[in-house]
Amino acid sequence: MQQPPKFMPDKELSKVGGSLWLYIIMQLTLSFLFSFVAMPLIMYSLYYDYSAINACIEMLISFISGIILLWFMSNSFKRSIKELKFTFKPKETVDTLAMMYFLNYAIGIIGALLSKFGLPDTSPDFSLNGSVLFNTFTFISVVILAPIFEELIFRGMILNTLTKYNKMFAIIVTSLLFGLLHLNITQAIPAFFMSLVLCYMYVQTDSILVTILAHAGNNFLALMSAYSNNILITVLVLALVIYGLITVILKSKEVNAFIKEEKTSENWYARFFKRIPNLLYLIFTILWIIISLFINMF
């Protein structure tokens, strides 16, 4: 059983929530600036292709906020990206992608059933069904920038910071923070469960490249969902779902052993969310999700 440290560095834990607040503030600020300052210029240069404009803005916001946040977190947690391992492990990468996609597929079925009872789909449409510029900007944002920055931030920085206290605590809290950051119910729930897989596989493989590539593959397949009538994509998705189910079953004993090993008498969750920045982040994101859900319902 992992022995907890004698003293809890509460300031370090507060920096987790503080970093995510910085990310949210940057997203809102950059959205405002681009909307009211840069948009007229972008509109002129792109001949009023509104979908491409929005996709370009999202790409720029993702890049700028990701760079700033990584710089801030590196200094806050005294951890350099250079310390992370980028070992290429193809089997573990495929295993991670397959398990993520199996969970995504299963949750999608549940979501479809719930939609029959009036639960609205609040997630944005990222399918590649627009102009060439729109598709290009969306692909860069969703398949390249998002996996790189989100993995470096959540697995590389936050998870690595929390694992020294308790790995199970670190995996669940990191996944909760990651899911809530999506700010809508139809993305938050799948993101939470997929993050559990990403966090666990990162802890097991000690390679950030495994989770980046698996995350990118998952997002790429999500973009391709608009072309579900393509036989190759359909076969690939079904193969991944079946392989993912088999992998989950095969790893169940390993996961159970991991959970037992990480049991601790310390209530790390209470100590984490007693920190004001972390608690406010939890309340803010949950309220945002609930309000957006009611707005879409009515």
Tab-separated table of N, CA and C in Angstrom, residues 122-243:
chain	number	residue	atom	x	y	z
A	122	THR	N	-26.119	18.634	-25.923
A	122	THR	CA	-25.565	19.977	-25.775
A	122	THR	C	-24.143	20.090	-26.311
A	123	SER	N	-23.606	19.014	-26.872
A	123	SER	CA	-22.229	19.036	-27.347
A	123	SER	C	-22.142	19.738	-28.701
A	124	PRO	N	-21.014	20.435	-28.967
A	124	PRO	CA	-20.833	21.085	-30.263
A	124	PRO	C	-20.600	20.068	-31.367
A	125	ASP	N	-20.899	20.479	-32.601
A	125	ASP	CA	-20.714	19.595	-33.757
A	125	ASP	C	-19.331	19.823	-34.336
A	126	PHE	N	-18.452	18.809	-34.241
A	126	PHE	CA	-17.094	18.931	-34.748
A	126	PHE	C	-16.873	18.119	-36.028
A	127	SER	N	-17.936	17.645	-36.647
A	127	SER	CA	-17.769	16.816	-37.836
A	127	SER	C	-17.225	17.638	-39.001
A	128	LEU	N	-16.450	16.965	-39.848
A	128	LEU	CA	-15.830	17.637	-40.999
A	128	LEU	C	-16.825	17.682	-42.158
A	129	ASN	N	-17.775	18.597	-42.078
A	129	ASN	CA	-18.797	18.680	-43.126
A	129	ASN	C	-18.986	20.101	-43.639
A	130	GLY	N	-17.903	20.920	-43.532
A	130	GLY	CA	-17.985	22.300	-43.981
A	130	GLY	C	-17.046	22.571	-45.137
A	131	SER	N	-16.594	23.825	-45.253
A	131	SER	CA	-15.663	24.219	-46.301
A	131	SER	C	-14.274	23.645	-46.027
A	132	VAL	N	-13.387	23.815	-46.995
A	132	VAL	CA	-12.014	23.315	-46.839
A	132	VAL	C	-11.331	23.996	-45.661
A	133	LEU	N	-11.531	25.324	-45.538
A	133	LEU	CA	-10.918	26.068	-44.437
A	133	LEU	C	-11.484	25.624	-43.094
A	134	PHE	N	-12.810	25.455	-43.035
A	134	PHE	CA	-13.446	25.004	-41.796
A	134	PHE	C	-12.911	23.639	-41.388
A	135	ASN	N	-12.858	22.718	-42.329
A	135	ASN	CA	-12.370	21.367	-42.044
A	135	ASN	C	-10.911	21.375	-41.586
A	136	THR	N	-10.098	22.229	-42.215
A	136	THR	CA	-8.676	22.314	-41.866
A	136	THR	C	-8.494	22.834	-40.450
A	137	PHE	N	-9.156	23.957	-40.136
A	137	PHE	CA	-9.035	24.542	-38.799
A	137	PHE	C	-9.582	23.601	-37.729
A	138	THR	N	-10.710	22.960	-38.018
A	138	THR	CA	-11.315	22.036	-37.058
A	138	THR	C	-10.415	20.835	-36.812
A	139	PHE	N	-9.844	20.304	-37.881
A	139	PHE	CA	-8.943	19.149	-37.751
A	139	PHE	C	-7.732	19.507	-36.893
A	140	ILE	N	-7.137	20.657	-37.135
A	140	ILE	CA	-5.965	21.080	-36.357
A	140	ILE	C	-6.335	21.230	-34.886
A	141	SER	N	-7.485	21.852	-34.621
A	141	SER	CA	-7.917	22.086	-33.238
A	141	SER	C	-8.219	20.791	-32.506
A	142	VAL	N	-9.014	19.928	-33.138
A	142	VAL	CA	-9.560	18.752	-32.453
A	142	VAL	C	-8.588	17.575	-32.441
A	143	VAL	N	-7.879	17.362	-33.524
A	143	VAL	CA	-7.038	16.159	-33.648
A	143	VAL	C	-5.578	16.422	-33.264
A	144	ILE	N	-5.125	17.664	-33.359
A	144	ILE	CA	-3.714	17.953	-33.069
A	144	ILE	C	-3.554	18.750	-31.774
A	145	LEU	N	-4.138	19.960	-31.729
A	145	LEU	CA	-3.910	20.839	-30.582
A	145	LEU	C	-4.548	20.318	-29.298
A	146	ALA	N	-5.822	19.921	-29.368
A	146	ALA	CA	-6.523	19.469	-28.160
A	146	ALA	C	-5.840	18.262	-27.502
A	147	PRO	N	-5.517	17.200	-28.238
A	147	PRO	CA	-4.835	16.065	-27.595
A	147	PRO	C	-3.484	16.435	-26.984
A	148	ILE	N	-2.709	17.253	-27.686
A	148	ILE	CA	-1.385	17.613	-27.173
A	148	ILE	C	-1.502	18.431	-25.894
A	149	PHE	N	-2.262	19.529	-25.951
A	149	PHE	CA	-2.352	20.412	-24.791
A	149	PHE	C	-3.100	19.769	-23.628
A	150	GLU	N	-4.202	19.085	-23.914
A	150	GLU	CA	-4.982	18.480	-22.830
A	150	GLU	C	-4.205	17.367	-22.131
A	151	GLU	N	-3.444	16.597	-22.887
A	151	GLU	CA	-2.651	15.541	-22.253
A	151	GLU	C	-1.485	16.114	-21.446
A	152	LEU	N	-0.821	17.111	-21.993
A	152	LEU	CA	0.287	17.722	-21.258
A	152	LEU	C	-0.213	18.395	-19.985
A	153	ILE	N	-1.393	19.022	-20.057
A	153	ILE	CA	-1.945	19.736	-18.895
A	153	ILE	C	-2.505	18.761	-17.866
A	154	PHE	N	-3.376	17.855	-18.297
A	154	PHE	CA	-4.080	17.000	-17.337
A	154	PHE	C	-3.274	15.777	-16.925
A	155	ARG	N	-2.686	15.065	-17.859
A	155	ARG	CA	-1.897	13.910	-17.495
A	155	ARG	C	-0.465	14.323	-17.124
A	156	GLY	N	0.137	15.198	-17.915
A	156	GLY	CA	1.520	15.583	-17.676
A	156	GLY	C	1.732	16.422	-16.439
A	157	MET	N	0.808	17.357	-16.165
A	157	MET	CA	0.972	18.277	-15.034
A	157	MET	C	0.109	17.891	-13.835
A	158	ILE	N	-1.221	17.882	-14.010
A	158	ILE	CA	-2.121	17.671	-12.876
A	158	ILE	C	-2.002	16.259	-12.320
A	159	LEU	N	-2.121	15.248	-13.169
A	159	LEU	CA	-2.040	13.863	-12.696
A	159	LEU	C	-0.691	13.586	-12.038
A	160	ASN	N	0.377	14.032	-12.670
A	160	ASN	CA	1.711	13.819	-12.115
A	160	ASN	C	1.877	14.489	-10.752
A	161	THR	N	1.232	15.635	-10.575
A	161	THR	CA	1.315	16.348	-9.303
A	161	THR	C	0.578	15.595	-8.203
A	162	LEU	N	-0.575	15.016	-8.538
A	162	LEU	CA	-1.424	14.375	-7.526
A	162	LEU	C	-1.033	12.930	-7.222
A	163	THR	N	-0.334	12.265	-8.132
A	163	THR	CA	-0.020	10.843	-7.918
A	163	THR	C	0.923	10.609	-6.744
A	164	LYS	N	1.674	11.633	-6.344
A	164	LYS	CA	2.598	11.413	-5.231
A	164	LYS	C	1.873	11.281	-3.895
A	165	TYR	N	0.575	11.615	-3.882
A	165	TYR	CA	-0.223	11.444	-2.666
A	165	TYR	C	-0.961	10.104	-2.703
A	166	ASN	N	-1.661	9.855	-3.807
A	166	ASN	CA	-2.352	8.582	-3.982
A	166	ASN	C	-2.770	8.483	-5.453
A	167	LYS	N	-2.400	7.398	-6.099
A	167	LYS	CA	-2.633	7.286	-7.536
A	167	LYS	C	-4.114	7.204	-7.888
A	168	MET	N	-4.888	6.450	-7.087
A	168	MET	CA	-6.315	6.330	-7.370
A	168	MET	C	-7.014	7.665	-7.215
A	169	PHE	N	-6.689	8.385	-6.165
A	169	PHE	CA	-7.202	9.735	-5.946
A	169	PHE	C	-6.839	10.636	-7.119
A	170	ALA	N	-5.600	10.534	-7.569
A	170	ALA	CA	-5.125	11.377	-8.668
A	170	ALA	C	-5.894	11.094	-9.949
A	171	ILE	N	-6.133	9.829	-10.245
A	171	ILE	CA	-6.843	9.442	-11.467
A	171	ILE	C	-8.281	9.950	-11.452
A	172	ILE	N	-8.982	9.757	-10.331
A	172	ILE	CA	-10.394	10.149	-10.261
A	172	ILE	C	-10.552	11.665	-10.280
A	173	VAL	N	-9.745	12.374	-9.508
A	173	VAL	CA	-9.854	13.834	-9.460
A	173	VAL	C	-9.463	14.461	-10.794
A	174	THR	N	-8.380	13.973	-11.394
A	174	THR	CA	-7.968	14.498	-12.707
A	174	THR	C	-9.069	14.285	-13.742
A	175	SER	N	-9.692	13.118	-13.716
A	175	SER	CA	-10.763	12.806	-14.668
A	175	SER	C	-11.995	13.666	-14.415
A	176	LEU	N	-12.313	13.901	-13.147
A	176	LEU	CA	-13.454	14.756	-12.820
A	176	LEU	C	-13.213	16.179	-13.312
A	177	LEU	N	-12.029	16.709	-13.043
A	177	LEU	CA	-11.694	18.061	-13.490
A	177	LEU	C	-11.726	18.145	-15.013
A	178	PHE	N	-11.221	17.120	-15.673
A	178	PHE	CA	-11.188	17.086	-17.135
A	178	PHE	C	-12.592	17.032	-17.726
A	179	GLY	N	-13.440	16.173	-17.168
A	179	GLY	CA	-14.805	16.068	-17.670
A	179	GLY	C	-15.576	17.359	-17.494
A	180	LEU	N	-15.485	17.974	-16.310
A	180	LEU	CA	-16.226	19.194	-16.025
A	180	LEU	C	-15.766	20.366	-16.892
A	181	LEU	N	-14.507	20.348	-17.317
A	181	LEU	CA	-13.989	21.444	-18.135
A	181	LEU	C	-14.707	21.549	-19.471
A	182	HIS	N	-15.349	20.484	-19.928
A	182	HIS	CA	-16.058	20.513	-21.206
A	182	HIS	C	-17.362	21.308	-21.125
A	183	LEU	N	-17.860	21.530	-19.914
A	183	LEU	CA	-18.977	22.450	-19.639
A	183	LEU	C	-20.290	22.076	-20.328
A	184	ASN	N	-20.472	20.828	-20.716
A	184	ASN	CA	-21.775	20.366	-21.187
A	184	ASN	C	-21.898	18.876	-20.882
A	185	ILE	N	-23.117	18.468	-20.548
A	185	ILE	CA	-23.343	17.140	-19.989
A	185	ILE	C	-23.012	16.026	-20.972
A	186	THR	N	-23.284	16.253	-22.272
A	186	THR	CA	-23.074	15.183	-23.250
A	186	THR	C	-21.600	14.977	-23.594
A	187	GLN	N	-20.742	15.926	-23.223
A	187	GLN	CA	-19.303	15.727	-23.365
A	187	GLN	C	-18.641	15.397	-22.027
A	188	ALA	N	-19.166	15.958	-20.947
A	188	ALA	CA	-18.535	15.802	-19.631
A	188	ALA	C	-18.508	14.350	-19.178
A	189	ILE	N	-19.620	13.637	-19.355
A	189	ILE	CA	-19.683	12.245	-18.883
A	189	ILE	C	-18.744	11.336	-19.674
A	190	PRO	N	-18.784	11.341	-21.018
A	190	PRO	CA	-17.823	10.508	-21.755
A	190	PRO	C	-16.377	10.913	-21.477
A	191	ALA	N	-16.124	12.236	-21.362
A	191	ALA	CA	-14.764	12.710	-21.110
A	191	ALA	C	-14.242	12.197	-19.772
A	192	PHE	N	-15.115	12.132	-18.763
A	192	PHE	CA	-14.709	11.623	-17.454
A	192	PHE	C	-14.264	10.165	-17.554
A	193	PHE	N	-15.086	9.336	-18.185
A	193	PHE	CA	-14.755	7.914	-18.263
A	193	PHE	C	-13.557	7.655	-19.177
A	194	MET	N	-13.453	8.411	-20.263
A	194	MET	CA	-12.297	8.233	-21.138
A	194	MET	C	-11.027	8.712	-20.453
A	195	SER	N	-11.157	9.735	-19.605
A	195	SER	CA	-9.996	10.211	-18.864
A	195	SER	C	-9.532	9.178	-17.841
A	196	LEU	N	-10.467	8.404	-17.272
A	196	LEU	CA	-10.067	7.333	-16.365
A	196	LEU	C	-9.120	6.368	-17.068
A	197	VAL	N	-9.454	6.050	-18.329
A	197	VAL	CA	-8.602	5.147	-19.117
A	197	VAL	C	-7.261	5.807	-19.400
A	198	LEU	N	-7.286	7.064	-19.838
A	198	LEU	CA	-6.052	7.779	-20.164
A	198	LEU	C	-5.142	7.903	-18.947
A	199	CYS	N	-5.728	8.260	-17.804
A	199	CYS	CA	-4.933	8.413	-16.581
A	199	CYS	C	-4.327	7.083	-16.144
A	200	TYR	N	-5.148	6.043	-16.156
A	200	TYR	CA	-4.659	4.728	-15.723
A	200	TYR	C	-3.528	4.245	-16.635
A	201	MET	N	-3.720	4.390	-17.939
A	201	MET	CA	-2.714	3.914	-18.879
A	201	MET	C	-1.447	4.765	-18.809
A	202	TYR	N	-1.602	6.039	-18.487
A	202	TYR	CA	-0.396	6.868	-18.313
A	202	TYR	C	0.385	6.416	-17.092
A	203	VAL	N	-0.329	6.154	-15.991
A	203	VAL	CA	0.326	5.680	-14.774
A	203	VAL	C	1.035	4.349	-15.033
A	204	GLN	N	0.423	3.481	-15.832
A	204	GLN	CA	0.990	2.155	-16.097
A	204	GLN	C	2.146	2.189	-17.088
A	205	THR	N	2.061	3.084	-18.080
A	205	THR	CA	3.082	3.107	-19.138
A	205	THR	C	4.166	4.156	-18.906
A	206	ASP	N	3.832	5.195	-18.120
A	206	ASP	CA	4.759	6.306	-17.871
A	206	ASP	C	5.184	6.981	-19.183
A	207	SER	N	4.261	7.006	-20.155
A	207	SER	CA	4.556	7.650	-21.439
A	207	SER	C	3.409	8.575	-21.819
A	208	ILE	N	3.697	9.854	-21.916
A	208	ILE	CA	2.676	10.832	-22.299
A	208	ILE	C	2.332	10.689	-23.781
A	209	LEU	N	3.257	10.111	-24.570
A	209	LEU	CA	2.994	9.923	-25.995
A	209	LEU	C	1.866	8.914	-26.212
A	210	VAL	N	1.763	7.912	-25.351
A	210	VAL	CA	0.691	6.916	-25.452
A	210	VAL	C	-0.666	7.592	-25.368
A	211	THR	N	-0.846	8.470	-24.384
A	211	THR	CA	-2.145	9.115	-24.203
A	211	THR	C	-2.404	10.184	-25.262
A	212	ILE	N	-1.368	10.878	-25.716
A	212	ILE	CA	-1.547	11.877	-26.776
A	212	ILE	C	-2.041	11.207	-28.054
A	213	LEU	N	-1.391	10.119	-28.448
A	213	LEU	CA	-1.768	9.433	-29.686
A	213	LEU	C	-3.149	8.792	-29.572
A	214	ALA	N	-3.457	8.187	-28.416
A	214	ALA	CA	-4.774	7.575	-28.222
A	214	ALA	C	-5.862	8.644	-28.222
A	215	HIS	N	-5.598	9.765	-27.567
A	215	HIS	CA	-6.544	10.891	-27.530
A	215	HIS	C	-6.775	11.433	-28.936
A	216	ALA	N	-5.697	11.590	-29.697
A	216	ALA	CA	-5.811	12.088	-31.069
A	216	ALA	C	-6.607	11.117	-31.933
A	217	GLY	N	-6.356	9.816	-31.757
A	217	GLY	CA	-7.095	8.816	-32.521
A	217	GLY	C	-8.570	8.826	-32.198
A	218	ASN	N	-8.904	8.980	-30.927
A	218	ASN	CA	-10.307	9.047	-30.512
A	218	ASN	C	-11.007	10.267	-31.119
A	219	ASN	N	-10.338	11.412	-31.075
A	219	ASN	CA	-10.925	12.632	-31.637
A	219	ASN	C	-11.067	12.553	-33.152
A	220	PHE	N	-10.095	11.907	-33.796
A	220	PHE	CA	-10.174	11.741	-35.249
A	220	PHE	C	-11.382	10.897	-35.637
A	221	LEU	N	-11.600	9.808	-34.902
A	221	LEU	CA	-12.752	8.952	-35.188
A	221	LEU	C	-14.058	9.686	-34.909
A	222	ALA	N	-14.052	10.567	-33.900
A	222	ALA	CA	-15.245	11.368	-33.608
A	222	ALA	C	-15.560	12.305	-34.774
A	223	LEU	N	-14.528	12.868	-35.379
A	223	LEU	CA	-14.733	13.730	-36.553
A	223	LEU	C	-15.279	12.927	-37.725
A	224	MET	N	-14.805	11.698	-37.844
A	224	MET	CA	-15.223	10.858	-38.954
A	224	MET	C	-16.627	10.282	-38.777
A	225	SER	N	-17.248	10.542	-37.628
A	225	SER	CA	-18.571	9.984	-37.352
A	225	SER	C	-19.617	10.465	-38.353
A	226	ALA	N	-19.346	11.603	-38.975
A	226	ALA	CA	-20.281	12.132	-39.977
A	226	ALA	C	-20.320	11.238	-41.210
A	227	TYR	N	-19.305	10.401	-41.365
A	227	TYR	CA	-19.223	9.534	-42.544
A	227	TYR	C	-19.426	8.073	-42.142
A	228	SER	N	-20.389	7.847	-41.260
A	228	SER	CA	-20.648	6.502	-40.746
A	228	SER	C	-21.145	5.546	-41.825
A	229	ASN	N	-21.571	6.076	-42.992
A	229	ASN	CA	-22.025	5.212	-44.074
A	229	ASN	C	-20.851	4.619	-44.853
A	230	ASN	N	-19.627	5.100	-44.540
A	230	ASN	CA	-18.435	4.554	-45.178
A	230	ASN	C	-18.111	3.203	-44.548
A	231	ILE	N	-18.036	2.175	-45.363
A	231	ILE	CA	-17.879	0.813	-44.864
A	231	ILE	C	-16.563	0.633	-44.116
A	232	LEU	N	-15.485	1.290	-44.564
A	232	LEU	CA	-14.191	1.153	-43.904
A	232	LEU	C	-14.222	1.739	-42.495
A	233	ILE	N	-14.852	2.913	-42.361
A	233	ILE	CA	-14.949	3.553	-41.050
A	233	ILE	C	-15.820	2.719	-40.120
A	234	THR	N	-16.926	2.185	-40.652
A	234	THR	CA	-17.826	1.352	-39.851
A	234	THR	C	-17.108	0.109	-39.340
A	235	VAL	N	-16.360	-0.555	-40.223
A	235	VAL	CA	-15.610	-1.767	-39.828
A	235	VAL	C	-14.555	-1.418	-38.778
A	236	LEU	N	-13.843	-0.295	-38.976
A	236	LEU	CA	-12.810	0.120	-38.030
A	236	LEU	C	-13.398	0.393	-36.651
A	237	VAL	N	-14.526	1.096	-36.615
A	237	VAL	CA	-15.181	1.424	-35.342
A	237	VAL	C	-15.630	0.154	-34.623
A	238	LEU	N	-16.272	-0.759	-35.357
A	238	LEU	CA	-16.740	-2.010	-34.749
A	238	LEU	C	-15.570	-2.848	-34.228
A	239	ALA	N	-14.479	-2.878	-34.994
A	239	ALA	CA	-13.295	-3.627	-34.565
A	239	ALA	C	-12.717	-3.031	-33.282
A	240	LEU	N	-12.674	-1.706	-33.210
A	240	LEU	CA	-12.161	-1.042	-32.018
A	240	LEU	C	-13.050	-1.297	-30.802
A	241	VAL	N	-14.368	-1.237	-31.025
A	241	VAL	CA	-15.307	-1.466	-29.923
A	241	VAL	C	-15.150	-2.881	-29.368
A	242	ILE	N	-15.065	-3.871	-30.262
A	242	ILE	CA	-14.912	-5.267	-29.827
A	242	ILE	C	-13.571	-5.475	-29.134
A	243	TYR	N	-12.518	-4.937	-29.734
A	243	TYR	CA	-11.185	-5.063	-29.125
A	243	TYR	C	-11.127	-4.338	-27.781
